GROMACS .gro file of C-alpha atoms in nm:
model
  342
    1UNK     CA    1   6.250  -2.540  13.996
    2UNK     CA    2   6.192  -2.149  14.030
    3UNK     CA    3   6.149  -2.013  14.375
    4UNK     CA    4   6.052  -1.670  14.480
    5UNK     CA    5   5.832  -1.505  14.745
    6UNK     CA    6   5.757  -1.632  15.107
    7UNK     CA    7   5.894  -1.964  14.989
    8UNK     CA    8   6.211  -1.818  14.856
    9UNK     CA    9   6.274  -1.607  15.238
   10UNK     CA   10   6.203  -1.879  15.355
   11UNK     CA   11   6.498  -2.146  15.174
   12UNK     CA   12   6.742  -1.839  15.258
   13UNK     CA   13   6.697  -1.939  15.652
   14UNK     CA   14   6.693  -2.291  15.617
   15UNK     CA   15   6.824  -2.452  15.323
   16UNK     CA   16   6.805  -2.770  15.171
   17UNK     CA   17   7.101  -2.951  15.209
   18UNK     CA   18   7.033  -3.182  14.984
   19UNK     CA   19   6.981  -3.026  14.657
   20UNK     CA   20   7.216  -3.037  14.420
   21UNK     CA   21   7.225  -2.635  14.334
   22UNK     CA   22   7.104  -2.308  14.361
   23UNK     CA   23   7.105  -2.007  14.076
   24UNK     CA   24   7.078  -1.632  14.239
   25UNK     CA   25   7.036  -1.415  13.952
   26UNK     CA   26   6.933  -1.003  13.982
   27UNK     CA   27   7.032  -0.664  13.846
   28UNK     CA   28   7.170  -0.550  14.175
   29UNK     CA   29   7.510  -0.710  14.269
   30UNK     CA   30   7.482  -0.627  14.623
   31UNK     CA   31   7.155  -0.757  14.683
   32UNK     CA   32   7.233  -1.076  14.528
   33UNK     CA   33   7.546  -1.074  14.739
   34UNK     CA   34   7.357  -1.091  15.070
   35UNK     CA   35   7.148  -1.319  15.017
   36UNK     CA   36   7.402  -1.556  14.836
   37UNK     CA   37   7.643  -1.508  15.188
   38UNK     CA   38   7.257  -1.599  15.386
   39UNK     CA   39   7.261  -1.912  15.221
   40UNK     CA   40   7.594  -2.033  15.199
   41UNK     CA   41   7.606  -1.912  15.593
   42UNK     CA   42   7.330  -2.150  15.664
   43UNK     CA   43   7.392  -2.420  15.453
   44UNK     CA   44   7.778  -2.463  15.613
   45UNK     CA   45   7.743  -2.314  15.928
   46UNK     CA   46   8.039  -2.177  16.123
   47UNK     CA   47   8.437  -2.213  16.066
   48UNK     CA   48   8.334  -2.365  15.682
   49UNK     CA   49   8.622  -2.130  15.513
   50UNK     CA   50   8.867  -2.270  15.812
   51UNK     CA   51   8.766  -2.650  15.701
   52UNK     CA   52   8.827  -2.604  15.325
   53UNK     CA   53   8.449  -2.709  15.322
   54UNK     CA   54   8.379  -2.402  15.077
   55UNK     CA   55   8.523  -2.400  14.701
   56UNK     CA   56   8.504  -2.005  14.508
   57UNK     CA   57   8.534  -2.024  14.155
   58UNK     CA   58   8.527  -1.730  13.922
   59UNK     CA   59   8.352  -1.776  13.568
   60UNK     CA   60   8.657  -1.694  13.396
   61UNK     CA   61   8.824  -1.927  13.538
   62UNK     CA   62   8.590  -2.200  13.410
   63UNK     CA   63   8.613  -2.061  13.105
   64UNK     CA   64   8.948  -2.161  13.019
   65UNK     CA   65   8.911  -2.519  13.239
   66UNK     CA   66   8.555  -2.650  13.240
   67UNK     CA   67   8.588  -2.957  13.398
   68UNK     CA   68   8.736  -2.793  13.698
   69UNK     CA   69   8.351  -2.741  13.800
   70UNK     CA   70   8.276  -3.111  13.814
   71UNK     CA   71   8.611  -3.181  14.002
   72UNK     CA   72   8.551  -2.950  14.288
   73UNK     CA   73   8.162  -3.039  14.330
   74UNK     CA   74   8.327  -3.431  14.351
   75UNK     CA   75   8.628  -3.374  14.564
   76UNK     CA   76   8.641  -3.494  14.887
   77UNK     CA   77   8.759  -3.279  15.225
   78UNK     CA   78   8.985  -3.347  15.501
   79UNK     CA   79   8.662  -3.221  15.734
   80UNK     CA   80   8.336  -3.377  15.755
   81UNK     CA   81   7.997  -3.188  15.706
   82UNK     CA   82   7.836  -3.039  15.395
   83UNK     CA   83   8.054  -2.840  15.132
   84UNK     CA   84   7.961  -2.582  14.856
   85UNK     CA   85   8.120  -2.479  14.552
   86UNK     CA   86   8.046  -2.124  14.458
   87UNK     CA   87   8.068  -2.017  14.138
   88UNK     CA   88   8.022  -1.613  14.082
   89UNK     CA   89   7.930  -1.398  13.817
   90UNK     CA   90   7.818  -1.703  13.586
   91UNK     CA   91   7.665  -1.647  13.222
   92UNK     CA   92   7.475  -1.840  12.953
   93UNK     CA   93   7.800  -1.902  12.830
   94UNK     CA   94   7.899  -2.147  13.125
   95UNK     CA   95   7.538  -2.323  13.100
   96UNK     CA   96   7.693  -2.608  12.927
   97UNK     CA   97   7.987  -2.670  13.189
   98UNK     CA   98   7.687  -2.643  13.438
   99UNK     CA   99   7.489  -2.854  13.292
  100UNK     CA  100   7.735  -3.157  13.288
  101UNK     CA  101   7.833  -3.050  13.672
  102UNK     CA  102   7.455  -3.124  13.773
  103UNK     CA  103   7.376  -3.396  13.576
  104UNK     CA  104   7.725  -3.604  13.698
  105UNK     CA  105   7.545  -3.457  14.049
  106UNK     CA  106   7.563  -3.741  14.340
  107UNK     CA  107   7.431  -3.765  14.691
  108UNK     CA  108   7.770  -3.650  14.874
  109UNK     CA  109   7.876  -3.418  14.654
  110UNK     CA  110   7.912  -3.059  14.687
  111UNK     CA  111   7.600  -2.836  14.642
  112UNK     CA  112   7.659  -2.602  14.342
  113UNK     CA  113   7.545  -2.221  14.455
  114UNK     CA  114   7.583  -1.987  14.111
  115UNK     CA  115   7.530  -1.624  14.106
  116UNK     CA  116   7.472  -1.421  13.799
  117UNK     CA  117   7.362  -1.052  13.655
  118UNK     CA  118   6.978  -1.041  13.548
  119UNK     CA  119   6.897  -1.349  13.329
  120UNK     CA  120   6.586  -1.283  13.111
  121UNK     CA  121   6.359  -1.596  13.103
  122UNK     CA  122   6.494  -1.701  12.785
  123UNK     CA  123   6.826  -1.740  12.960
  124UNK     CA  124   6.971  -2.088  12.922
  125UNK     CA  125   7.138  -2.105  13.258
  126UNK     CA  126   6.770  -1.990  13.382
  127UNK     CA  127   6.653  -2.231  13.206
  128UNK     CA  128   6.911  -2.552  13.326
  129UNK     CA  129   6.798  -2.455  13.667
  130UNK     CA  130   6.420  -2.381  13.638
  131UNK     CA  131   6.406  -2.724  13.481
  132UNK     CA  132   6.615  -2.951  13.662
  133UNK     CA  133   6.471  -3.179  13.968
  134UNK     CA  134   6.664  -3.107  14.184
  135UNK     CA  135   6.795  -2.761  14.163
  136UNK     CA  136   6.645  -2.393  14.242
  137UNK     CA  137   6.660  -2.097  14.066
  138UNK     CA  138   6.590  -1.780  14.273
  139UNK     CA  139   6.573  -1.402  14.153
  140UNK     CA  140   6.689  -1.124  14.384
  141UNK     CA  141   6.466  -0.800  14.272
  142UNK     CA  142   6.505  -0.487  14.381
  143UNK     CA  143   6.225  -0.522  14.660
  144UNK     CA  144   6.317  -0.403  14.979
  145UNK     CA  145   6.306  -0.647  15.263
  146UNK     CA  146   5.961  -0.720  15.430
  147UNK     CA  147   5.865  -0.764  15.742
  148UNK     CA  148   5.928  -1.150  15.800
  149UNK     CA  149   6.296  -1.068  15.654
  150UNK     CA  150   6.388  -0.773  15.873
  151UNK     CA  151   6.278  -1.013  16.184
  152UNK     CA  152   6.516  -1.255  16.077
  153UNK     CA  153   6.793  -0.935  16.022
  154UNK     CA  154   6.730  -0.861  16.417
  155UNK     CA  155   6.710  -1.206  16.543
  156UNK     CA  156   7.011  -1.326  16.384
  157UNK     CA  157   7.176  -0.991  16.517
  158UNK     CA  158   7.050  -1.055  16.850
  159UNK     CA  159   6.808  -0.795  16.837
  160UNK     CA  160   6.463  -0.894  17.038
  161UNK     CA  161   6.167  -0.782  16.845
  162UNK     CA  162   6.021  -0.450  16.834
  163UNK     CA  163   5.673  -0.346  16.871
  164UNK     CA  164   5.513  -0.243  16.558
  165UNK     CA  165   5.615   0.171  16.585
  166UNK     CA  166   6.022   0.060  16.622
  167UNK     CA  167   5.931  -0.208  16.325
  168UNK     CA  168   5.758   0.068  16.107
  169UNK     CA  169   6.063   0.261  16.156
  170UNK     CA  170   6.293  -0.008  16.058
  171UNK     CA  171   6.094  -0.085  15.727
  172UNK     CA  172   6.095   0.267  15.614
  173UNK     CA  173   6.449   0.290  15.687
  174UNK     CA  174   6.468  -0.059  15.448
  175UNK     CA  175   6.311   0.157  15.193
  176UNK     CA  176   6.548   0.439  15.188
  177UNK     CA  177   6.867   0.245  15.217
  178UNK     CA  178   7.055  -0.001  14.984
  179UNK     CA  179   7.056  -0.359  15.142
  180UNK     CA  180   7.453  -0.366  15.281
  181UNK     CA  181   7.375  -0.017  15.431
  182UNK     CA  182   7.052  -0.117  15.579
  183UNK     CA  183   7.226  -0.418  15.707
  184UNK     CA  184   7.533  -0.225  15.839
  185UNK     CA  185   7.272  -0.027  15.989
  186UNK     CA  186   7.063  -0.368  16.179
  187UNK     CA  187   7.444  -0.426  16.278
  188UNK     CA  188   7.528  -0.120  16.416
  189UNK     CA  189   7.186  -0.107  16.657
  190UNK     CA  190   7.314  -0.477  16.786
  191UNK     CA  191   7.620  -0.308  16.943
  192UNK     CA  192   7.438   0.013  17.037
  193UNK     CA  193   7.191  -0.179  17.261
  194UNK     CA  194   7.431  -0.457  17.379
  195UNK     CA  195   7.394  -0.392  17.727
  196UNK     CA  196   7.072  -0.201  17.667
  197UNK     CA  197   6.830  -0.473  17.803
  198UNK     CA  198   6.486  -0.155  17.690
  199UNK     CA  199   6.312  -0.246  17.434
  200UNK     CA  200   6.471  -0.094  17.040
  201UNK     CA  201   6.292   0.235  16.986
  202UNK     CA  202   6.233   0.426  16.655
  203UNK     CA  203   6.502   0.725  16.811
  204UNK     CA  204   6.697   0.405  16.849
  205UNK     CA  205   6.712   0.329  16.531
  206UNK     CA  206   6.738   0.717  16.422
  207UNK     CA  207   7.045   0.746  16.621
  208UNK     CA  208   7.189   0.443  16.393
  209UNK     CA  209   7.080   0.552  16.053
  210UNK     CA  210   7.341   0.601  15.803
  211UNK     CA  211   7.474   0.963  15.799
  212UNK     CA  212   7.396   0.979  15.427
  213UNK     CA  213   7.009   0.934  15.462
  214UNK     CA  214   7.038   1.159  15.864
  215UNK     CA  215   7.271   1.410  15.753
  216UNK     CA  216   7.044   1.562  15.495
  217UNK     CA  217   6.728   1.476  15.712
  218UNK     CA  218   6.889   1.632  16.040
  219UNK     CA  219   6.975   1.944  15.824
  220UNK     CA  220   6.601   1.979  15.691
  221UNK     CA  221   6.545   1.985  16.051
  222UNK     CA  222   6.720   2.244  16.200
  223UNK     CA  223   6.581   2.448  15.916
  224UNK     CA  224   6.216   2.383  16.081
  225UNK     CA  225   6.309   2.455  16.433
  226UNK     CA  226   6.479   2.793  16.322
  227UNK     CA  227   6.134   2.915  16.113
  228UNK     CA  228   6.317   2.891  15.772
  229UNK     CA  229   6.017   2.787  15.572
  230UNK     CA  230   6.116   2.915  15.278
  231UNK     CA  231   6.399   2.624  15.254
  232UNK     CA  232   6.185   2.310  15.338
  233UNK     CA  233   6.048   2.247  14.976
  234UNK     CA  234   6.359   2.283  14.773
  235UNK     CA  235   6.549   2.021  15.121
  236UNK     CA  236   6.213   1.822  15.068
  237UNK     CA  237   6.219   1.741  14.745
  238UNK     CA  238   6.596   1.625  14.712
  239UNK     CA  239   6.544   1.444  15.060
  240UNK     CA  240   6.241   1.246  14.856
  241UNK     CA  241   6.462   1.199  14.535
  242UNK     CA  242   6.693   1.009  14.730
  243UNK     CA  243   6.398   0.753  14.890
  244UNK     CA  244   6.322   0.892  15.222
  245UNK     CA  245   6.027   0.873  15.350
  246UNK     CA  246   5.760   1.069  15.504
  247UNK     CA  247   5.765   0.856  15.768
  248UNK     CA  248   6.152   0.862  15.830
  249UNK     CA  249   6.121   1.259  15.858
  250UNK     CA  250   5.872   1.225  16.126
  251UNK     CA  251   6.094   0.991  16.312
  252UNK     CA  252   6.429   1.278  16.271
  253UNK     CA  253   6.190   1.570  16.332
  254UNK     CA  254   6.068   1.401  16.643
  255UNK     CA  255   6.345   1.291  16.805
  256UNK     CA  256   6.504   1.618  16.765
  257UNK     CA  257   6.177   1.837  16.927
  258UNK     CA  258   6.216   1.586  17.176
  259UNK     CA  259   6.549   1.666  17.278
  260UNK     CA  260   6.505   2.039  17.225
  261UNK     CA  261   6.201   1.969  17.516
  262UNK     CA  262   6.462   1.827  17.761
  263UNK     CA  263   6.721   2.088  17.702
  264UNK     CA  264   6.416   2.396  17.713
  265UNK     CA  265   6.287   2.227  18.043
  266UNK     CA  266   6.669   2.210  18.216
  267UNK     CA  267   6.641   2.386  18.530
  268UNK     CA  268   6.980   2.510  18.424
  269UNK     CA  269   6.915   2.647  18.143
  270UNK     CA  270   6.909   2.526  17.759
  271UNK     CA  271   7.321   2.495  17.726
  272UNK     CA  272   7.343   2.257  18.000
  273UNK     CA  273   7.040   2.044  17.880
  274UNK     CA  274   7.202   1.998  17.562
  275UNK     CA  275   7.456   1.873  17.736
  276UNK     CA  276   7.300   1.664  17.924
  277UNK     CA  277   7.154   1.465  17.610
  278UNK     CA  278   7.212   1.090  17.587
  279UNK     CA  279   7.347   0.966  17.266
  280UNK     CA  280   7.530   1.339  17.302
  281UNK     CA  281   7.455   1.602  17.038
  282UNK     CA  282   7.713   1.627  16.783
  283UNK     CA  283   7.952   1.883  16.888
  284UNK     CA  284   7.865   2.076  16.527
  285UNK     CA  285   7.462   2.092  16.613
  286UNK     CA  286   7.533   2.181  17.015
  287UNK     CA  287   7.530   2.560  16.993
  288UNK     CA  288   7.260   2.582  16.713
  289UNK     CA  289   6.989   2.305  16.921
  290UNK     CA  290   7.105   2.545  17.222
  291UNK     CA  291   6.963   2.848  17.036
  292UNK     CA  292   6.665   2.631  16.882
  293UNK     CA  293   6.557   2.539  17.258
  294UNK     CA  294   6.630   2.888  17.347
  295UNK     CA  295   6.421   3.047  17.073
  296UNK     CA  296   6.127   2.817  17.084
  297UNK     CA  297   6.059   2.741  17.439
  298UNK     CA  298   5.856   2.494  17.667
  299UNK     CA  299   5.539   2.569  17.491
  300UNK     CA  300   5.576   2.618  17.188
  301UNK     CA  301   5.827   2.272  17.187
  302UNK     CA  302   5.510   2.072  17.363
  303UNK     CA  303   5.297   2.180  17.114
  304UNK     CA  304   5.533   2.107  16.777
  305UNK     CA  305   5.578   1.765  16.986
  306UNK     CA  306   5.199   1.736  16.975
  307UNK     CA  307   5.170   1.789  16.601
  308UNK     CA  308   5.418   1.555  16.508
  309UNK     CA  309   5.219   1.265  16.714
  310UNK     CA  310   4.945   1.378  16.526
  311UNK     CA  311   5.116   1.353  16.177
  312UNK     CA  312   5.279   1.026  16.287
  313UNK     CA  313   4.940   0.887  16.323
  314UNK     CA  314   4.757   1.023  15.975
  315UNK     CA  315   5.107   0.900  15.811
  316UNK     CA  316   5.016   0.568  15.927
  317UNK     CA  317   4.677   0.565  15.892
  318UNK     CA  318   4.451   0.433  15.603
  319UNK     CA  319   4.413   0.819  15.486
  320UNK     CA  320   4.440   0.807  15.178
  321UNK     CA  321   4.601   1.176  15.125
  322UNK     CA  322   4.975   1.189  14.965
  323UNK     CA  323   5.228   1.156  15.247
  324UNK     CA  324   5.463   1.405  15.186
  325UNK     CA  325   5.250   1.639  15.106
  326UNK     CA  326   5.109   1.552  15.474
  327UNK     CA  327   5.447   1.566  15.589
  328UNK     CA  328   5.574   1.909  15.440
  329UNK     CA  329   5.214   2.055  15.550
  330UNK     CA  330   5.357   1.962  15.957
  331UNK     CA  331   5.722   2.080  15.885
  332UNK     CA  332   5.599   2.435  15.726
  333UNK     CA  333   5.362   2.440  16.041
  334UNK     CA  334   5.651   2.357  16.263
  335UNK     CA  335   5.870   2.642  16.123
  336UNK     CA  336   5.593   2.948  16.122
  337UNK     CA  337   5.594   2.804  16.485
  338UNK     CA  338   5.941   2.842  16.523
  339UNK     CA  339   5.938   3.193  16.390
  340UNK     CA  340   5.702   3.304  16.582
  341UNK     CA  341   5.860   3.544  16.871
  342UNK     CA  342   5.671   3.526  17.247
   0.00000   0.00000   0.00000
């Protein structure tokens, strides 16, 4: 039986224990990773590697002994509760050894989860498990998580759920990251609000991106706030070669005027304002956002502030104009703002 959609999100939370295998098959290793750890997760539960109640078994391995498959999916364990035998990186090659494992299948014996590469529909292993009664076949594209996925992400992580600006955030963030980084990331805003009990925020989530996707974006930036509009297309375009979003710009660019505001409106002066920022500026960006606040003021930071609101709302609006071009319109705006003088 093929899976794939809602219905396929949906088996990865709560799998049927009873069937006698699963095929993940995609072009992109990691992604098929993920969701193959999902489901053996929550098919086993906790302490299963501890309990010998989970079996790995390369391809090559079955190669050169296939009727080790069918012994492991009949053995019996010391522990009780469900077991799995995993077999990764399978081919068309190992469809026959498969095959026998499945049909041989009993109630009691261990559920077969295969992962493989892309598999055309012509494949045979495909095929075995698209056909079978009581087995699933499941392809992982290169889609990135939707909505109903990333809530399950944050509620497994312990994450409440955000309101629909943090949750736009977080699914432009899913677009510009691979899957293990954008999980790493969903990780990394679990401990950074542990004893946080505020609701997660899209500067939240900014101040747990990856620094491969905020370095570059963070850079772009400071170019804005220091009037060098010259520099924003060439930053632009690379920044949108490598998937980020319009969206995900507005986020960095706003957070940052934001802080600039607090450290311009000290009562002590810019320097101690910066220092006064909570997550702390990197020590790196300190003197620059110190000259920034200087340069640009109160005024002149309310009113960038008040632009990007503006763009954040066109950007998600049913306009129908191209977003970055939306986006690099603000940012040029921003800069002629920033080199302004008085």
């Amino acid at each position: 039986m093929k899976l794939s959609g809602r219905d396929a999100a949906r088996y990865f939370t709560r799998p049927d224990p009873d069937r006698a295998g699963v095929l993940l098959f995609g072009a992109d290793a990691m992604r098929v990773a993920l969701k193959r750890q999902e489901l053996i997760a929550n098919l086993l539960g906790p302490n299963a590697e501890e309990e010998m109640r989970l079996t790995r078994m390369m391809a090559g391995e079955l190669r050169s002994d296939p009727a080790a498959l069918a012994d492991a999916v009949k053995a019996r364990g010391f522990f009780p509760g469900p077991r799995v035998v995993f077999v990764e990186d399978a081919a068309d090659g190992l469809a026959d050894t498969i095959k026998a494992a499945l049909s041989d299948w009993a109630e009691g014996d261990a559920q077969l989860v295969v992962t493989a590469r892309q598999l055309t529909p012509r494949s045979a292993l495909r095929k075995l498990f698209e056909g079978h009664a009581n087995a699933l076949a499941i392809g992982i594209y290169d889609d990135p998580p939707g909505r109903d996925e990333i809530e399950a992400m944050l509620t497994k992580a312990g994450l409440p759920l955000p309101d629909s600006t943090a949750m736009g955030a977080l699914t432009d963030l899913a677009l510009a990251l691979d899957p293990g980084d954008f999980s790493q990331t969903v990780e990394k805003l679990s401990l950074f609000k542990l004893n946080d009990p505020a609701p997660l925020t899209p500067e939240d989530i900014a101040a747990c991106a990856p620094a491969s996707v905020e370095g570059e974006a963070d850079a772009l930036i400071h170019a804005v706030a220091e009037g060098k509009a010259a520099e924003i297309g060439p930053m632009l375009r690379r920044l949108q070669a490598q998937g980020v979003t319009p969206v995900t710009l507005c986020i960095t660019a706003t957070r940052q005027y934001r802080a600039l505001h607090a450290a311009a409106s000290d009562p002590e002066g810019p320097a101690r304002g910066i220092g006064r920022l909570r997550p702390p500026v990197h020590f790196k960006s300190r003197d620059r956002m110190v000259r920034q606040a200087q340069n640009l003021g109160v005024a002149k930071l309310e009113q960038g502030l008040g632009l990007l609101i503006d763009t954040d709302l066109t950007l998600r609006s049913a306009q129908k104009a191209p977003q970055m071009a939306v986006m690099e319109r603000a940012l040029i705006r921003l800069a002629m703002l920033g080199a302004r003088r008085g």
